[in-house]
Tab-separated table of C-alpha atoms in Angstrom:
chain	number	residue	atom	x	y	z
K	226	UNK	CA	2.740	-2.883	0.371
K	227	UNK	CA	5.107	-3.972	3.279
K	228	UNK	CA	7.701	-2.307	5.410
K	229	UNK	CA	9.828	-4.198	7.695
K	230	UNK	CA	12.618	-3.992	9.365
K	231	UNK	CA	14.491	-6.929	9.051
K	232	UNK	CA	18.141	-5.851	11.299
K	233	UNK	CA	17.988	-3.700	14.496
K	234	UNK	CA	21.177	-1.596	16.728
K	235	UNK	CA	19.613	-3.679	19.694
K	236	UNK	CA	17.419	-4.854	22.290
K	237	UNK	CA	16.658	-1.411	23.590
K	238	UNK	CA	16.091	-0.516	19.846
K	239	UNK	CA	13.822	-3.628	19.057
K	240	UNK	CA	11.702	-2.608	21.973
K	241	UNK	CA	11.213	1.061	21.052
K	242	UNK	CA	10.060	-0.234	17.637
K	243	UNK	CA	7.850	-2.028	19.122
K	244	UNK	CA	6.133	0.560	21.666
K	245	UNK	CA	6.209	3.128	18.313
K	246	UNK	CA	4.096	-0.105	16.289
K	247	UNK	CA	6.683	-0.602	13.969
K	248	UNK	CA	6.696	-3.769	12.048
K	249	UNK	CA	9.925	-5.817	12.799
K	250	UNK	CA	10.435	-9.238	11.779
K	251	UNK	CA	10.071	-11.917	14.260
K	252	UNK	CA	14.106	-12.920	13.570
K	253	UNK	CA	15.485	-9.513	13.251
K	254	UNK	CA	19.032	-9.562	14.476
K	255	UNK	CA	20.785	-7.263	16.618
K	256	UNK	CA	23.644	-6.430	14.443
K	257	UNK	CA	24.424	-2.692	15.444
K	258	UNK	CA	22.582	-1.134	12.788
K	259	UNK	CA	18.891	-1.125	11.460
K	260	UNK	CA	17.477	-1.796	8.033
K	261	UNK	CA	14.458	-1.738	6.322
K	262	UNK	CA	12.478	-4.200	3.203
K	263	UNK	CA	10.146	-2.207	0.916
K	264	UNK	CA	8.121	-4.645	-1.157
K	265	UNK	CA	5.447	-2.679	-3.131
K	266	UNK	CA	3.256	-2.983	-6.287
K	267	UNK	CA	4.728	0.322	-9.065
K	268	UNK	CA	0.691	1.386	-9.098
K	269	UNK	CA	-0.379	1.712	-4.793
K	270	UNK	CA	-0.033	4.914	-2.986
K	271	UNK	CA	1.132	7.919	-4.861
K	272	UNK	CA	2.801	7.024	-8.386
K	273	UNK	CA	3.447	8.222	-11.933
K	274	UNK	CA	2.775	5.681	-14.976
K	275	UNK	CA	4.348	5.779	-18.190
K	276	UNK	CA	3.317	4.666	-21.569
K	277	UNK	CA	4.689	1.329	-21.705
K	278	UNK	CA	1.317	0.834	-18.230
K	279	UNK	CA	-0.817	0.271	-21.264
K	280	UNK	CA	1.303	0.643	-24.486
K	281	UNK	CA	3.170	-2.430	-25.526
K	282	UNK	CA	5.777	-0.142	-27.383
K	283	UNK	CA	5.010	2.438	-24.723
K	284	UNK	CA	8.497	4.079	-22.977
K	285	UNK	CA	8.926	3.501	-19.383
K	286	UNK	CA	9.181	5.512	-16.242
K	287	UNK	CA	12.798	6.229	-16.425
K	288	UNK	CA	12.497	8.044	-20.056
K	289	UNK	CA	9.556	10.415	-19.059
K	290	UNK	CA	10.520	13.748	-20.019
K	291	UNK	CA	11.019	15.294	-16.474
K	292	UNK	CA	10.117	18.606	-17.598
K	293	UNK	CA	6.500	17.773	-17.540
K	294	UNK	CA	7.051	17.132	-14.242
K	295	UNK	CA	9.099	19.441	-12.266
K	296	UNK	CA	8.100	23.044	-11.348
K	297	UNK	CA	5.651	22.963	-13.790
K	298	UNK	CA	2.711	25.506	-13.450
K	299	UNK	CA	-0.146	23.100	-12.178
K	300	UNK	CA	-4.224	24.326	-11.867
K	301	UNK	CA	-6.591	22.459	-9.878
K	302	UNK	CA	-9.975	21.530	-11.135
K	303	UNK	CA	-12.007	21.622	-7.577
K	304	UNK	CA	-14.652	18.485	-7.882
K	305	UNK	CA	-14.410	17.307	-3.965
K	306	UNK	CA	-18.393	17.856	-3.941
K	307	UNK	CA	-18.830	14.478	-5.871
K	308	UNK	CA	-20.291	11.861	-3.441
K	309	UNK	CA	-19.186	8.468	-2.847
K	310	UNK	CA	-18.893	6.032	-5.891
K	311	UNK	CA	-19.666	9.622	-8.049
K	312	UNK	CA	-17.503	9.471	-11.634
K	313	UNK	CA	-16.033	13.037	-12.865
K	314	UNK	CA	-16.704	13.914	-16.563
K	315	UNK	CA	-15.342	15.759	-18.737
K	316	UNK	CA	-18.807	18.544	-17.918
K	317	UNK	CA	-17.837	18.422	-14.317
K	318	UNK	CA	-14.587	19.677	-15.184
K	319	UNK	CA	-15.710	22.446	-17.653
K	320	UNK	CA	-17.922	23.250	-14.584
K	321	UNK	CA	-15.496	24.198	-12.566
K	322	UNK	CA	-14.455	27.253	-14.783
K	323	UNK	CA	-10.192	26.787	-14.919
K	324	UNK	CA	-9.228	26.157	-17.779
K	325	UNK	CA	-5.799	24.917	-17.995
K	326	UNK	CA	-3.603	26.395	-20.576
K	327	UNK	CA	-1.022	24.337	-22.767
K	328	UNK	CA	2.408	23.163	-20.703
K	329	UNK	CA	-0.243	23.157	-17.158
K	330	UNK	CA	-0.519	20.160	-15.158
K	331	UNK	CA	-4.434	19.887	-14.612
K	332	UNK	CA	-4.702	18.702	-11.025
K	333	UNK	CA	-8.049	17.105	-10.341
K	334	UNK	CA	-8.957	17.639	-6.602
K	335	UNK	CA	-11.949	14.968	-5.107
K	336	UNK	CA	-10.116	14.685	-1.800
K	337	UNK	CA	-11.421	11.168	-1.987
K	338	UNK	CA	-7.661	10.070	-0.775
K	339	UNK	CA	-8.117	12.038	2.204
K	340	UNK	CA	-11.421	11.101	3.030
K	341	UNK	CA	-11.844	7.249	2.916
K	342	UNK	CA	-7.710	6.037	2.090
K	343	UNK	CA	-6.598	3.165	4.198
K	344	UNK	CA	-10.565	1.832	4.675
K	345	UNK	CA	-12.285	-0.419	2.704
K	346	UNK	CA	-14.637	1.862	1.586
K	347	UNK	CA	-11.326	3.602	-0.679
K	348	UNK	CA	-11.575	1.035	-3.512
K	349	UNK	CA	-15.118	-0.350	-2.748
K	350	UNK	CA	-17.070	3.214	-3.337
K	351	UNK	CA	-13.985	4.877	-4.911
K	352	UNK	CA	-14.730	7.948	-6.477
K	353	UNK	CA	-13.722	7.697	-10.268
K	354	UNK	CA	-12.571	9.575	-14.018
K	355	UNK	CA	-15.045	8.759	-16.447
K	356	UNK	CA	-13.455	8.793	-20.220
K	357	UNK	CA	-14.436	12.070	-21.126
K	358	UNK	CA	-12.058	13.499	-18.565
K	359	UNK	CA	-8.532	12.446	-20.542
K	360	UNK	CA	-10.421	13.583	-23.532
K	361	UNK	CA	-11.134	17.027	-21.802
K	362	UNK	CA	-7.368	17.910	-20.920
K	363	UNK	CA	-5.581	15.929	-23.632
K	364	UNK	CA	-7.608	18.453	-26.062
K	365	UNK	CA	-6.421	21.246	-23.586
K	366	UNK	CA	-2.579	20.376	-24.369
K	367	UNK	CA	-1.765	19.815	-20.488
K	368	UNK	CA	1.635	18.485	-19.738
K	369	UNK	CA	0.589	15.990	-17.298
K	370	UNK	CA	-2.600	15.340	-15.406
K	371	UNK	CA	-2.727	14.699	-11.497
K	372	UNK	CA	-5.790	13.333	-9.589
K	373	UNK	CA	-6.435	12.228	-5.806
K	374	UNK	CA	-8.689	9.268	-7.154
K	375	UNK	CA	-9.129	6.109	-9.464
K	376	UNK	CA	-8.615	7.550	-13.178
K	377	UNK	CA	-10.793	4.557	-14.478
K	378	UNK	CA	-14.122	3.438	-14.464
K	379	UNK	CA	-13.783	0.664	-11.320
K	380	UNK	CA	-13.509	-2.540	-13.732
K	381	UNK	CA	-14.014	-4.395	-10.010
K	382	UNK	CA	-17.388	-3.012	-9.053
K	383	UNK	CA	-18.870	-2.986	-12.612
K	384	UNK	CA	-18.731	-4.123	-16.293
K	385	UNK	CA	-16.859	-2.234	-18.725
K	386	UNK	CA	-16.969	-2.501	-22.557
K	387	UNK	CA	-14.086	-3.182	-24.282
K	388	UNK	CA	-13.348	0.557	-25.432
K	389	UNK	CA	-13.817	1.846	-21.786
K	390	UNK	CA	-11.277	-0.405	-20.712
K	391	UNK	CA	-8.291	1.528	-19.378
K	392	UNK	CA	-10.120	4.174	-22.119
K	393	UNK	CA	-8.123	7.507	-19.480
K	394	UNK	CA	-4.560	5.484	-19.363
K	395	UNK	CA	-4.615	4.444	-22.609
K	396	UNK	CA	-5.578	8.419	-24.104
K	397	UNK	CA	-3.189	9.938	-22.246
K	398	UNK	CA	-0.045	7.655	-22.265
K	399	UNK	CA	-0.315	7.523	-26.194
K	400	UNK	CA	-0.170	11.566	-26.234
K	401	UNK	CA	2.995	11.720	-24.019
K	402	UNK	CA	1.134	12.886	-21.160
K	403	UNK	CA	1.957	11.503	-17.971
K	404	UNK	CA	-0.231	10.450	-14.891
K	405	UNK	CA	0.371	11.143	-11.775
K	406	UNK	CA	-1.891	9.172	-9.228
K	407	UNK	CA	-3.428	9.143	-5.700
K	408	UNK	CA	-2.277	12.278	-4.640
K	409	UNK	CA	-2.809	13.541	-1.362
K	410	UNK	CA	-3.552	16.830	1.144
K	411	UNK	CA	-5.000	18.616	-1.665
K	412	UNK	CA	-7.319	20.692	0.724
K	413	UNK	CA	-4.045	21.850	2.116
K	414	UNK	CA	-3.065	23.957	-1.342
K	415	UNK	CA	-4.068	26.997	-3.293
K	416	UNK	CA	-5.507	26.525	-6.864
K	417	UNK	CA	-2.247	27.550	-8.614
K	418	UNK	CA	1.121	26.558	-7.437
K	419	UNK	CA	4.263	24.571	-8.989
K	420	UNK	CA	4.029	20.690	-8.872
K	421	UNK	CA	7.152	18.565	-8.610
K	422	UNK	CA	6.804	15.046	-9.546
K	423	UNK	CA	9.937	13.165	-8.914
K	424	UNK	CA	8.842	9.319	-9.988
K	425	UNK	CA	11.781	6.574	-9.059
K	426	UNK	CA	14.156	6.107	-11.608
K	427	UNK	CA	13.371	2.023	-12.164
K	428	UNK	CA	14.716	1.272	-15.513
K	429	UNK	CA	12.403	-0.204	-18.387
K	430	UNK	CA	9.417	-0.304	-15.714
K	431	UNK	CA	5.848	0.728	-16.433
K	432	UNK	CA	5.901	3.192	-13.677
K	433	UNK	CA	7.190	4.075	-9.885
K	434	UNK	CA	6.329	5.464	-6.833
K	435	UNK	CA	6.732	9.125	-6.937
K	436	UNK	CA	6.875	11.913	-4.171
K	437	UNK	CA	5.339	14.762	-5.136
K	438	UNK	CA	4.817	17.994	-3.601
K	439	UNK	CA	3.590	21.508	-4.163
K	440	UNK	CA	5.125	24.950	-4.125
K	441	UNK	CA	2.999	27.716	-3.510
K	442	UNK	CA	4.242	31.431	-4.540
């Protein structure tokens, strides 16, 4: 992802950008205003997917049903004790004893964005979903399903067979149930709370960056 400003107000602008480390273009004029070019991948940093990720006939981002997304009642599954490199299963989640009823966003907390995001160690020992996970809350009739990690097995940093394969994305986009990825500050929030998942409205895309926050009672 890049963000750059590519006009500034003017000189004395340009050279507060500068002390603050923000990334101006070399040839940024001074034209009396400032503006900025976001160039970014639909799947880095926090994001929602829809169907048509996986699905060839899947519906994009700008049909999801934003009811499964907005003020919904989320739970969180607490697995942040998983080490390095650890997968979650489907176990690790019955474990933690919430059980999230139909129409519930299950929000699966590793804090693994918090700990090692921006490092290399973030996608190199990323913490991961095994399959049995989408199986787990697809079966529980969640609306959607949150995470703060990778929702695959790392296809990168080992060798998959063909079922396991986008086996999580592929589960849950076919049941309608949308992911919402990388999350963030989930230390910061109580176990139950209200999740609002506002994806970009890209039309026909596979899926958008998303701010997402959380609304405690």
């Amino acid at each position: 992802m890049t963000v750059q400003a590519v006009t500034v107000v003017d000189g004395d602008q340009r050279a507060r950008l500068a002390r603050e480390g923000v990334d101006v273009i070399a040839d940024a004029p001074a034209v009396g205003h400032m503006d900025t070019v976001l160039t970014l991948n639909t799947h880095i940093g926090t994001h929602i997917d829809a169907p048509r990720h996986f699905l060839a006939d899947g519906g994009p981002v700008d049909e999801l049903p934003l009811n499964r997304l907005v003020m919904r009642d989320a739970v969180v599954l607490d697995v942040s004790g998983k080490p390095a490199g650890a997968g979650i299963s489907g176990d690790d989640l019955e474990g933690t004893g919430v059980i999230p009823a139909p129409g519930q966003i299950a929000v699966i907390k590793t804090l693994w964005t918090d700990r090692a995001w921006g490092r290399p160690e973030f996608w190199n020992e990323t913490i991961h979903l095994e399959p049995s996970v989408s199986e787990w809350t697809a079966a529980r009739g969640v609306a959607a399903v949150a995470m703060d990690c990778f929702p695959e097995k790392p296809f990168w940093r080992m060798t998959l067979a063909p079922a396991e394969r986008g086996a999580n994305h592929k589960r849950w986009l076919r049941a309608g149930i949308p992911m919402i990825q990388l999350l963030t500050n989930l230390g910061d929030i109580a176990g139950r709370f209200k999740l609002v998942a506002l994806p970009l409205r890209l039309r026909g895309m596979d899926g958008a960056p998303a701010r997402v926050v959380g609304v405690e009672d």
